[in-house]
PDB file of C-alpha atoms in Angstrom:
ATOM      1  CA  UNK P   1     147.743  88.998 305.706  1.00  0.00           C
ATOM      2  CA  UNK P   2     148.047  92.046 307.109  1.00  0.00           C
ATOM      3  CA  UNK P   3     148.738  95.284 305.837  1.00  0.00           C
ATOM      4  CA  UNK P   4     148.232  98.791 306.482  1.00  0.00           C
ATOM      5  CA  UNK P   5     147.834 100.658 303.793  1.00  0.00           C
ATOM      6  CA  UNK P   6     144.991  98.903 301.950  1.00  0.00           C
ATOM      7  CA  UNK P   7     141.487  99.997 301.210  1.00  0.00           C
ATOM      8  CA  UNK P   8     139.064  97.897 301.623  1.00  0.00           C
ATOM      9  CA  UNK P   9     137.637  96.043 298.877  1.00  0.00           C
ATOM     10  CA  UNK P  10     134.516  97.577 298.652  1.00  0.00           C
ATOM     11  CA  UNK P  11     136.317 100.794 297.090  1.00  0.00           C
ATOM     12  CA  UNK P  12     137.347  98.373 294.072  1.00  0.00           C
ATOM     13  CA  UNK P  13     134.020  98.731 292.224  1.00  0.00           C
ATOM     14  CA  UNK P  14     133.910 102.718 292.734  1.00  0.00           C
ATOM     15  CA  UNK P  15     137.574 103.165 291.766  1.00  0.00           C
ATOM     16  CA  UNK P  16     137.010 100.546 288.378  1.00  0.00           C
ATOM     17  CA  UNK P  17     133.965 103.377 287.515  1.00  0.00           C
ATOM     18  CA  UNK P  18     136.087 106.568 287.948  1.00  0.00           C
ATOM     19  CA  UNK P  19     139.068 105.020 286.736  1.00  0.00           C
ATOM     20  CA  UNK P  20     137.785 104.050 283.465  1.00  0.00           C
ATOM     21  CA  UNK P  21     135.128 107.241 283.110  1.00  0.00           C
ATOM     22  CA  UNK P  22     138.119 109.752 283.774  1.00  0.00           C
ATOM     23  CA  UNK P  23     140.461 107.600 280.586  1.00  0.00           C
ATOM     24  CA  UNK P  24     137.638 107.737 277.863  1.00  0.00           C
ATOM     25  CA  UNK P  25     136.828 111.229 279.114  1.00  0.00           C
ATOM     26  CA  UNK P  26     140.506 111.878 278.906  1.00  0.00           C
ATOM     27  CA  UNK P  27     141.557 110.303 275.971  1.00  0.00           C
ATOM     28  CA  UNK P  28     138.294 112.465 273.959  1.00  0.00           C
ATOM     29  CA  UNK P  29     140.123 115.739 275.839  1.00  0.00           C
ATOM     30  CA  UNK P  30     143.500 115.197 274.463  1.00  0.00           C
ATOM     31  CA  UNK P  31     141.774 114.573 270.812  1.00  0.00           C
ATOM     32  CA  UNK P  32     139.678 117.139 270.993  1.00  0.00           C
ATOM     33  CA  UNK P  33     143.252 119.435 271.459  1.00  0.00           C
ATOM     34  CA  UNK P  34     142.841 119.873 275.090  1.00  0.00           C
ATOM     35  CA  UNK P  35     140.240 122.012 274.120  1.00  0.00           C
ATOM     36  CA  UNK P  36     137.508 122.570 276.500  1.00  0.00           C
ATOM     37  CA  UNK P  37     135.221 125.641 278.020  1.00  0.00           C
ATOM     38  CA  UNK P  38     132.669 123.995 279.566  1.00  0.00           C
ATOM     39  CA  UNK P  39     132.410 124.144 283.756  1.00  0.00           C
ATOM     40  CA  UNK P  40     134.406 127.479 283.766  1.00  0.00           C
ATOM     41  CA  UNK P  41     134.400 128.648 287.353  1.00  0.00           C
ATOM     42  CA  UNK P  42     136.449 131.455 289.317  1.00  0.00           C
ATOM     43  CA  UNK P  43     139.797 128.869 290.843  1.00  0.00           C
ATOM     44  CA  UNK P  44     142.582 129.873 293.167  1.00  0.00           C
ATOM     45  CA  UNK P  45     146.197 129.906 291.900  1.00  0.00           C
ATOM     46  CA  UNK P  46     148.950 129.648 294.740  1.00  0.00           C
ATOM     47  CA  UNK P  47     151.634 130.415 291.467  1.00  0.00           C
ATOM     48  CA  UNK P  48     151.612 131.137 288.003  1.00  0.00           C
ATOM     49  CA  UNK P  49     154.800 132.526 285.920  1.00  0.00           C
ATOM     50  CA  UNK P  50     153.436 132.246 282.705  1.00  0.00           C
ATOM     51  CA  UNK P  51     150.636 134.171 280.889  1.00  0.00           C
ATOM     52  CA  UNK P  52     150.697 131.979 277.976  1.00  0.00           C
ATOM     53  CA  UNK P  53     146.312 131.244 278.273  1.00  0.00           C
ATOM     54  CA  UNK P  54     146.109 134.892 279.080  1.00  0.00           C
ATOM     55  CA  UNK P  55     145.858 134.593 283.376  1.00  0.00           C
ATOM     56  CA  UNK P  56     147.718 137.025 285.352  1.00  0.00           C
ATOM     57  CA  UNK P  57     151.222 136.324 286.700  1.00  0.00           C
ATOM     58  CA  UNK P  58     152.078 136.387 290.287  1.00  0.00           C
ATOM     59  CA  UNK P  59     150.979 134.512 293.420  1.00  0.00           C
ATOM     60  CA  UNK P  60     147.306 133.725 294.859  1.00  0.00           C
ATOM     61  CA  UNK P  61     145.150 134.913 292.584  1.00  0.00           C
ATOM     62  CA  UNK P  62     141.674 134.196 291.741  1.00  0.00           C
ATOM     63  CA  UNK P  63     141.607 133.164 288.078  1.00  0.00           C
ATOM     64  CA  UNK P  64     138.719 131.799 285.832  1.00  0.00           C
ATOM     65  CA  UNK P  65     139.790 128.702 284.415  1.00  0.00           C
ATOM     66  CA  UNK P  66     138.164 125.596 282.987  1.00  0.00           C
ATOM     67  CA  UNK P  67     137.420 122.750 285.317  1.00  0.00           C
ATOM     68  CA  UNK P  68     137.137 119.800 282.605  1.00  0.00           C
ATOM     69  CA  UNK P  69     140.572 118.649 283.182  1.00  0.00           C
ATOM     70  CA  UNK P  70     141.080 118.611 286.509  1.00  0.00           C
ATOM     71  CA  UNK P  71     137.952 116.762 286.974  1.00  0.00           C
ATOM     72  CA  UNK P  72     139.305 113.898 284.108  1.00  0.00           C
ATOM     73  CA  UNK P  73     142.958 114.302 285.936  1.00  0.00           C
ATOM     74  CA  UNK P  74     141.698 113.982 289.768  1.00  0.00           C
ATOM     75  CA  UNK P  75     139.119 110.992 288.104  1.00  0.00           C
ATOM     76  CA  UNK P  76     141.737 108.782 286.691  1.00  0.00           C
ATOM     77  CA  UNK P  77     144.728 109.387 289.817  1.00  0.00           C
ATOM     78  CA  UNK P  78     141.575 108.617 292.642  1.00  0.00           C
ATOM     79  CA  UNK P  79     140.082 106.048 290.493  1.00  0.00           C
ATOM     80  CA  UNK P  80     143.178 104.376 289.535  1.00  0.00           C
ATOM     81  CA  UNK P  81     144.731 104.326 293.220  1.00  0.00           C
ATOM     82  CA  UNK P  82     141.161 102.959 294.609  1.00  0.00           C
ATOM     83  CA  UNK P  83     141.585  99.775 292.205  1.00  0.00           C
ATOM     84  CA  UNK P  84     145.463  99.238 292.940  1.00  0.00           C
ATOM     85  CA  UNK P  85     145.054  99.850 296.640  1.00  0.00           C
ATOM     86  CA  UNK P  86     141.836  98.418 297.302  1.00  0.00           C
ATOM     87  CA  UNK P  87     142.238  94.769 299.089  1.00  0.00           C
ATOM     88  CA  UNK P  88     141.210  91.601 296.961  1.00  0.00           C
ATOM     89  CA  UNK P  89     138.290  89.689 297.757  1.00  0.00           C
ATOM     90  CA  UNK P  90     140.953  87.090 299.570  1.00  0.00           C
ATOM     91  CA  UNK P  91     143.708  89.197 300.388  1.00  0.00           C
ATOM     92  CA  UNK P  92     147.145  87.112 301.018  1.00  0.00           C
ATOM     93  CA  UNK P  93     150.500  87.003 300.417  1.00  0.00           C
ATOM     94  CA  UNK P  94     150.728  85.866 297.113  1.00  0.00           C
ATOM     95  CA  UNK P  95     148.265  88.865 296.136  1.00  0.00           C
ATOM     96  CA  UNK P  96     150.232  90.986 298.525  1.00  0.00           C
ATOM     97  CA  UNK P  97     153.731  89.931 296.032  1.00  0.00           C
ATOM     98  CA  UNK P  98     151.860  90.243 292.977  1.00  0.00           C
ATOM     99  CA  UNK P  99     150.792  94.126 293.605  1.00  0.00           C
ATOM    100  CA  UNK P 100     154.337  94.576 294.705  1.00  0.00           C
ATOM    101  CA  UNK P 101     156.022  93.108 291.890  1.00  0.00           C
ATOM    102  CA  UNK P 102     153.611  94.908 289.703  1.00  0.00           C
ATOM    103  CA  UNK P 103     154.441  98.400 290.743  1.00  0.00           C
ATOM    104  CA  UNK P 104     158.369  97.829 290.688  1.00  0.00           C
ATOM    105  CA  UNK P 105     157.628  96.278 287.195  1.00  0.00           C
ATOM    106  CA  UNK P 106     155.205  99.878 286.047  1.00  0.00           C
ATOM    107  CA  UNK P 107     157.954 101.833 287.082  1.00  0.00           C
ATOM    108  CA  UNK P 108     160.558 100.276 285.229  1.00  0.00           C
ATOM    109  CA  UNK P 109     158.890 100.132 282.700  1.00  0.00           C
ATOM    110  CA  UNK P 110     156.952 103.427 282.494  1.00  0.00           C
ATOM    111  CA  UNK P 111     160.853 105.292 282.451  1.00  0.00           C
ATOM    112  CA  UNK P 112     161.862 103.027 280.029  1.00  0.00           C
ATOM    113  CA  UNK P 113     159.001 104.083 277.651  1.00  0.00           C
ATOM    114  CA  UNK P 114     159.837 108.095 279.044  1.00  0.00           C
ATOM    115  CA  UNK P 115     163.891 107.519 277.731  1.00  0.00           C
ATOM    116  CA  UNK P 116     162.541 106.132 274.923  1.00  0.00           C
ATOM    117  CA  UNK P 117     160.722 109.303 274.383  1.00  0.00           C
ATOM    118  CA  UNK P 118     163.032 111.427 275.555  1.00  0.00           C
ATOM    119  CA  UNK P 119     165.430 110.378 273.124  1.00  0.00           C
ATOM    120  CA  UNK P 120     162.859 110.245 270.285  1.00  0.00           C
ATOM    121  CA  UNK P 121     160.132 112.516 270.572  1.00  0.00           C
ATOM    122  CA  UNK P 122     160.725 116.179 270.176  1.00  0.00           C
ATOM    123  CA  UNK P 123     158.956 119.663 269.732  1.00  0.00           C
ATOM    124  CA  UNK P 124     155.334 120.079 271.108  1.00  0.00           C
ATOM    125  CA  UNK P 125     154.760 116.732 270.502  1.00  0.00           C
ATOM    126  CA  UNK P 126     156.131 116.017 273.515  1.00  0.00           C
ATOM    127  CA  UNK P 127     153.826 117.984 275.776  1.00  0.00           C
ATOM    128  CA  UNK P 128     151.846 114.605 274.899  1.00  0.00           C
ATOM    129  CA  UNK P 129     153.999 112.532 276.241  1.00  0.00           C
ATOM    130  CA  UNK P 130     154.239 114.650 279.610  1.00  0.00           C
ATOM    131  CA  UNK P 131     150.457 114.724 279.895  1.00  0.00           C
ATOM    132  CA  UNK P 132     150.607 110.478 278.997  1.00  0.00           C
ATOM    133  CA  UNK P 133     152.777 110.351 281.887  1.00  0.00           C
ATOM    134  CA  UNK P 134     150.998 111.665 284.467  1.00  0.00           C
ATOM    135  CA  UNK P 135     149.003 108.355 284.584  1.00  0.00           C
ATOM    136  CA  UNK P 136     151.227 105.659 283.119  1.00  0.00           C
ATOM    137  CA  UNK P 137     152.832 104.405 286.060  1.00  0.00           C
ATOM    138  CA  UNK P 138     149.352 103.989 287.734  1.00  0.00           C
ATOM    139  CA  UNK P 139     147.759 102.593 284.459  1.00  0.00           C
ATOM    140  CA  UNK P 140     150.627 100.354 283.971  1.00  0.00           C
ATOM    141  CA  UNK P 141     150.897  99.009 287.589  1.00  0.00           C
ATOM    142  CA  UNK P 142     146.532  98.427 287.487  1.00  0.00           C
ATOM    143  CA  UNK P 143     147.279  96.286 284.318  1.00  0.00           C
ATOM    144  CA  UNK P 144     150.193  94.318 285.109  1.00  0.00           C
ATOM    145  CA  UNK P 145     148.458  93.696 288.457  1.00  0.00           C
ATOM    146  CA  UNK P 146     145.372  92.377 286.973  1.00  0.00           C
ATOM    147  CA  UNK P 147     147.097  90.407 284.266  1.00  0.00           C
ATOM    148  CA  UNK P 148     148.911  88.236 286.619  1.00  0.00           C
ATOM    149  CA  UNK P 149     145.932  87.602 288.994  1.00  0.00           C
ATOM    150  CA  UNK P 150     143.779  87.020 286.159  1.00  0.00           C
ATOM    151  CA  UNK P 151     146.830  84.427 284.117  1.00  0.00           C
ATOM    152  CA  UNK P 152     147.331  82.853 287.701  1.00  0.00           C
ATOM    153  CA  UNK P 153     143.734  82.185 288.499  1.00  0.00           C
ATOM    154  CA  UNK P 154     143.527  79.479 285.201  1.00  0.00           C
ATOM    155  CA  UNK P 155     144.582  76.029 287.129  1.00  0.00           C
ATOM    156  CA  UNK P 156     144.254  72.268 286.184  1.00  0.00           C
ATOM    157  CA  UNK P 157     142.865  70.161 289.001  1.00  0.00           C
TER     158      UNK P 157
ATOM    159  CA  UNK N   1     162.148  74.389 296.231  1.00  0.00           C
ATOM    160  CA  UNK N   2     160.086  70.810 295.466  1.00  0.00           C
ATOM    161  CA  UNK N   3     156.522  70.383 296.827  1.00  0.00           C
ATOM    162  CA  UNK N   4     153.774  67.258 297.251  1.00  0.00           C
ATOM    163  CA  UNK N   5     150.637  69.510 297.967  1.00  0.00           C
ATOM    164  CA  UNK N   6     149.300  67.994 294.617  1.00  0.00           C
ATOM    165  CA  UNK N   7     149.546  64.437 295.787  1.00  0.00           C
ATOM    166  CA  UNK N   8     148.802  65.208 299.127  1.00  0.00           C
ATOM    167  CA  UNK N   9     145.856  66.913 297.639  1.00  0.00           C
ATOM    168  CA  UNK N  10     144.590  63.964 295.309  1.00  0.00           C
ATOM    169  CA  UNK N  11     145.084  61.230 298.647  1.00  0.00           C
ATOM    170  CA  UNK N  12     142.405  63.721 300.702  1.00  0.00           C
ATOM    171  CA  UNK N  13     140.204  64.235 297.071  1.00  0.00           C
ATOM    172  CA  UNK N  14     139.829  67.986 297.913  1.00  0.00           C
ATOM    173  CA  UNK N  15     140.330  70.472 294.956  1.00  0.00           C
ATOM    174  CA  UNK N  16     142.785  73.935 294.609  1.00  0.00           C
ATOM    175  CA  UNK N  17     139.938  75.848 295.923  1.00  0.00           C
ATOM    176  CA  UNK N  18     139.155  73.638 299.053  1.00  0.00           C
ATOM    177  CA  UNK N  19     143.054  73.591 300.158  1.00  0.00           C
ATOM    178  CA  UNK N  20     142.375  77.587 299.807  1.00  0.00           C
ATOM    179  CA  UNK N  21     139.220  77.930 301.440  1.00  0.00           C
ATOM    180  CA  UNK N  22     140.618  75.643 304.458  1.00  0.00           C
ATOM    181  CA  UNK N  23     143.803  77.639 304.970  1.00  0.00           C
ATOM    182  CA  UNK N  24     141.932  81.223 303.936  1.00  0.00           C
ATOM    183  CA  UNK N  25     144.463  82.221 301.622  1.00  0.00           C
ATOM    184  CA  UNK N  26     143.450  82.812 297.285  1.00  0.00           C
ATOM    185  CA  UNK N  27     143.332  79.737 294.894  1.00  0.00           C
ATOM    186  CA  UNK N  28     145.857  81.743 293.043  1.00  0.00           C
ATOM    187  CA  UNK N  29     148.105  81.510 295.621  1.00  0.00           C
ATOM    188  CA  UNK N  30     147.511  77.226 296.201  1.00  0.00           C
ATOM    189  CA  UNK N  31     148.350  77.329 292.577  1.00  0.00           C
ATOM    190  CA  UNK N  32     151.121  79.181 292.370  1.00  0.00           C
ATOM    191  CA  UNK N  33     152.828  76.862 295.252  1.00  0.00           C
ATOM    192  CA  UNK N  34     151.934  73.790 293.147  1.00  0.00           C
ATOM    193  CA  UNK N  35     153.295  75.232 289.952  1.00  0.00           C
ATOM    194  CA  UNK N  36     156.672  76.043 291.628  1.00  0.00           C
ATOM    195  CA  UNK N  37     156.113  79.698 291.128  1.00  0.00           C
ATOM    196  CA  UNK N  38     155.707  81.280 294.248  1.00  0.00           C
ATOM    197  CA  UNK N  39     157.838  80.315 297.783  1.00  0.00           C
ATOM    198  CA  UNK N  40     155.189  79.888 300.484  1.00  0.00           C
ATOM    199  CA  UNK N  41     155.914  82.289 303.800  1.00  0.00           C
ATOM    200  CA  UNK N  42     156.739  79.831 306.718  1.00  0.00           C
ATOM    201  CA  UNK N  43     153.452  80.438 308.173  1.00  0.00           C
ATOM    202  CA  UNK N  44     151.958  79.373 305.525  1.00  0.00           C
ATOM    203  CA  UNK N  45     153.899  76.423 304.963  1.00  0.00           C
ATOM    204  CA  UNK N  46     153.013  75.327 308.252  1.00  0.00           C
ATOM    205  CA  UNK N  47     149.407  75.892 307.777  1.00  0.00           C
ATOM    206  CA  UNK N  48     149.700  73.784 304.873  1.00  0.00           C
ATOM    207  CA  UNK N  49     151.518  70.936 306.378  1.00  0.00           C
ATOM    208  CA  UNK N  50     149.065  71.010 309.820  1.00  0.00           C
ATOM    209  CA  UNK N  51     146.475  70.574 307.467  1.00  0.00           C
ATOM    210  CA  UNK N  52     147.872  67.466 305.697  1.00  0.00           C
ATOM    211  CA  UNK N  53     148.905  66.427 309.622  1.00  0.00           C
ATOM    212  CA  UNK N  54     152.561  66.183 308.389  1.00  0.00           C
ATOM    213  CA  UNK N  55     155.783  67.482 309.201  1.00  0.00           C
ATOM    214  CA  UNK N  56     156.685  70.763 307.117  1.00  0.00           C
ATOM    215  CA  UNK N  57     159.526  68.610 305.384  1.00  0.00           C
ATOM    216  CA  UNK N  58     157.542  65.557 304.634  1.00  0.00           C
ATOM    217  CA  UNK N  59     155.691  67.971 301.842  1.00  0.00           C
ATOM    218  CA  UNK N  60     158.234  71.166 300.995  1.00  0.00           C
ATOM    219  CA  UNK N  61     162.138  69.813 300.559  1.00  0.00           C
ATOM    220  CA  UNK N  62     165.380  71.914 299.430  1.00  0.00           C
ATOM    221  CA  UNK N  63     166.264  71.670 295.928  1.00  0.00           C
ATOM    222  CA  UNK N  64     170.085  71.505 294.975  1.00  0.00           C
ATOM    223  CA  UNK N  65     169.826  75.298 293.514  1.00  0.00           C
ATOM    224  CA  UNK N  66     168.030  76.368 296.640  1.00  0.00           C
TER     225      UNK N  66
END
């Protein structure tokens, strides 16, 4: 089975490492209040309209900002695309269906969660759910894809 | 769609994971055909029946709701 746009399987065990350090990192950021100082180095910003943390308005600027986040956010989007995309040990196309199936499935799903909080979720409260789903479709498409392999591999001889 | 890769299987005593090995495709997949789950491409199909020596239709037939 051939496909193009597959990594090769090596990448697997890296993106399973950055994948799950960038979650618990992120998941002890968003508890902590999105609070964090540490790692603050001088960034470029192509745009910024708002001044609500206090950094100028306007276009390319140099601003100082905290680089904890980014690092969790670039962490769990590289990690989790290295395990989705990353070929299977036998690659084929039942494996090749699966991963398909499994991302049609994630997105369905992950906007039926997002209407659901649309419709129920309100004030700043919210601002979780926008950060959430950043990496839900990608964390929902790794797990559904894994589930299935993993419930298809039991057998009787 | 029906298949007889199981009893084909069991007349040449080779396991799931030998058919796959054979035919280089996942044991996930073998199973999956068995079970009825999963369609097999034509290649594959044919891979399966060369290995069994049989014609494609002596081991995958039509079902009514097919």
């Amino acid at each position: 089975m051939k496909t193009s746009y597959l990594l090769p399987h090596k990448y697997k065990t890296l993106g399973w490492i950055l994948f799950i350090i960038g979650l618990s990192a992120g998941f002890i950021f968003v508890f902590n209040g999105y609070e964090a100082n540490l790692l603050e180095i001088d960034v470029l910003s192509i745009f910024n309209d708002s001044n609500f943390f206090g950094s100028e308005k306007g276009f390319f600027k140099i601003i100082k900002n905290s680089i904890v986040d980014e690092l969790i956010a670039l962490a769990i989007i590289v990690g989790g695309l290295l395990v989705g995309f990353s070929k299977e040990k036998i690659e084929d196309e039942f494996i090749y269906k699966l991963r398909k199936d499994s991302l049609v499935w994630a997105i369905i799903f992950n906007y039926m969660v997002l209407v659901f909080t649309i419709l129920f979720v309100y004030d700043f409260t919210f601002f979780h759910v926008l950060v959430f789903n950043m990496f839900t479709p990608l964390m929902f498409f790794v797990i559904r894809f894994n589930f299935l392999r993993l419930k298809s591999t039991s057998y009787e001889e | 769609m029906k298949n007889r890769i199981k009893v084909e299987r069991a007349e040449l005593d080779i396991t799931q994971a030998d058919l796959a090995t054979k035919i280089g495709v996942s044991r996930q997949s073998i199973n999956a055909i068995e079970k009825g789950k999963y369609v097999p491409s034509t290649v594959l199909a044919l891979k399966i029946a060369q290995l069994f020596k049989k014609p494609v239709e002596a081991i995958f037939t039509l079902e009514d709701q097919d």
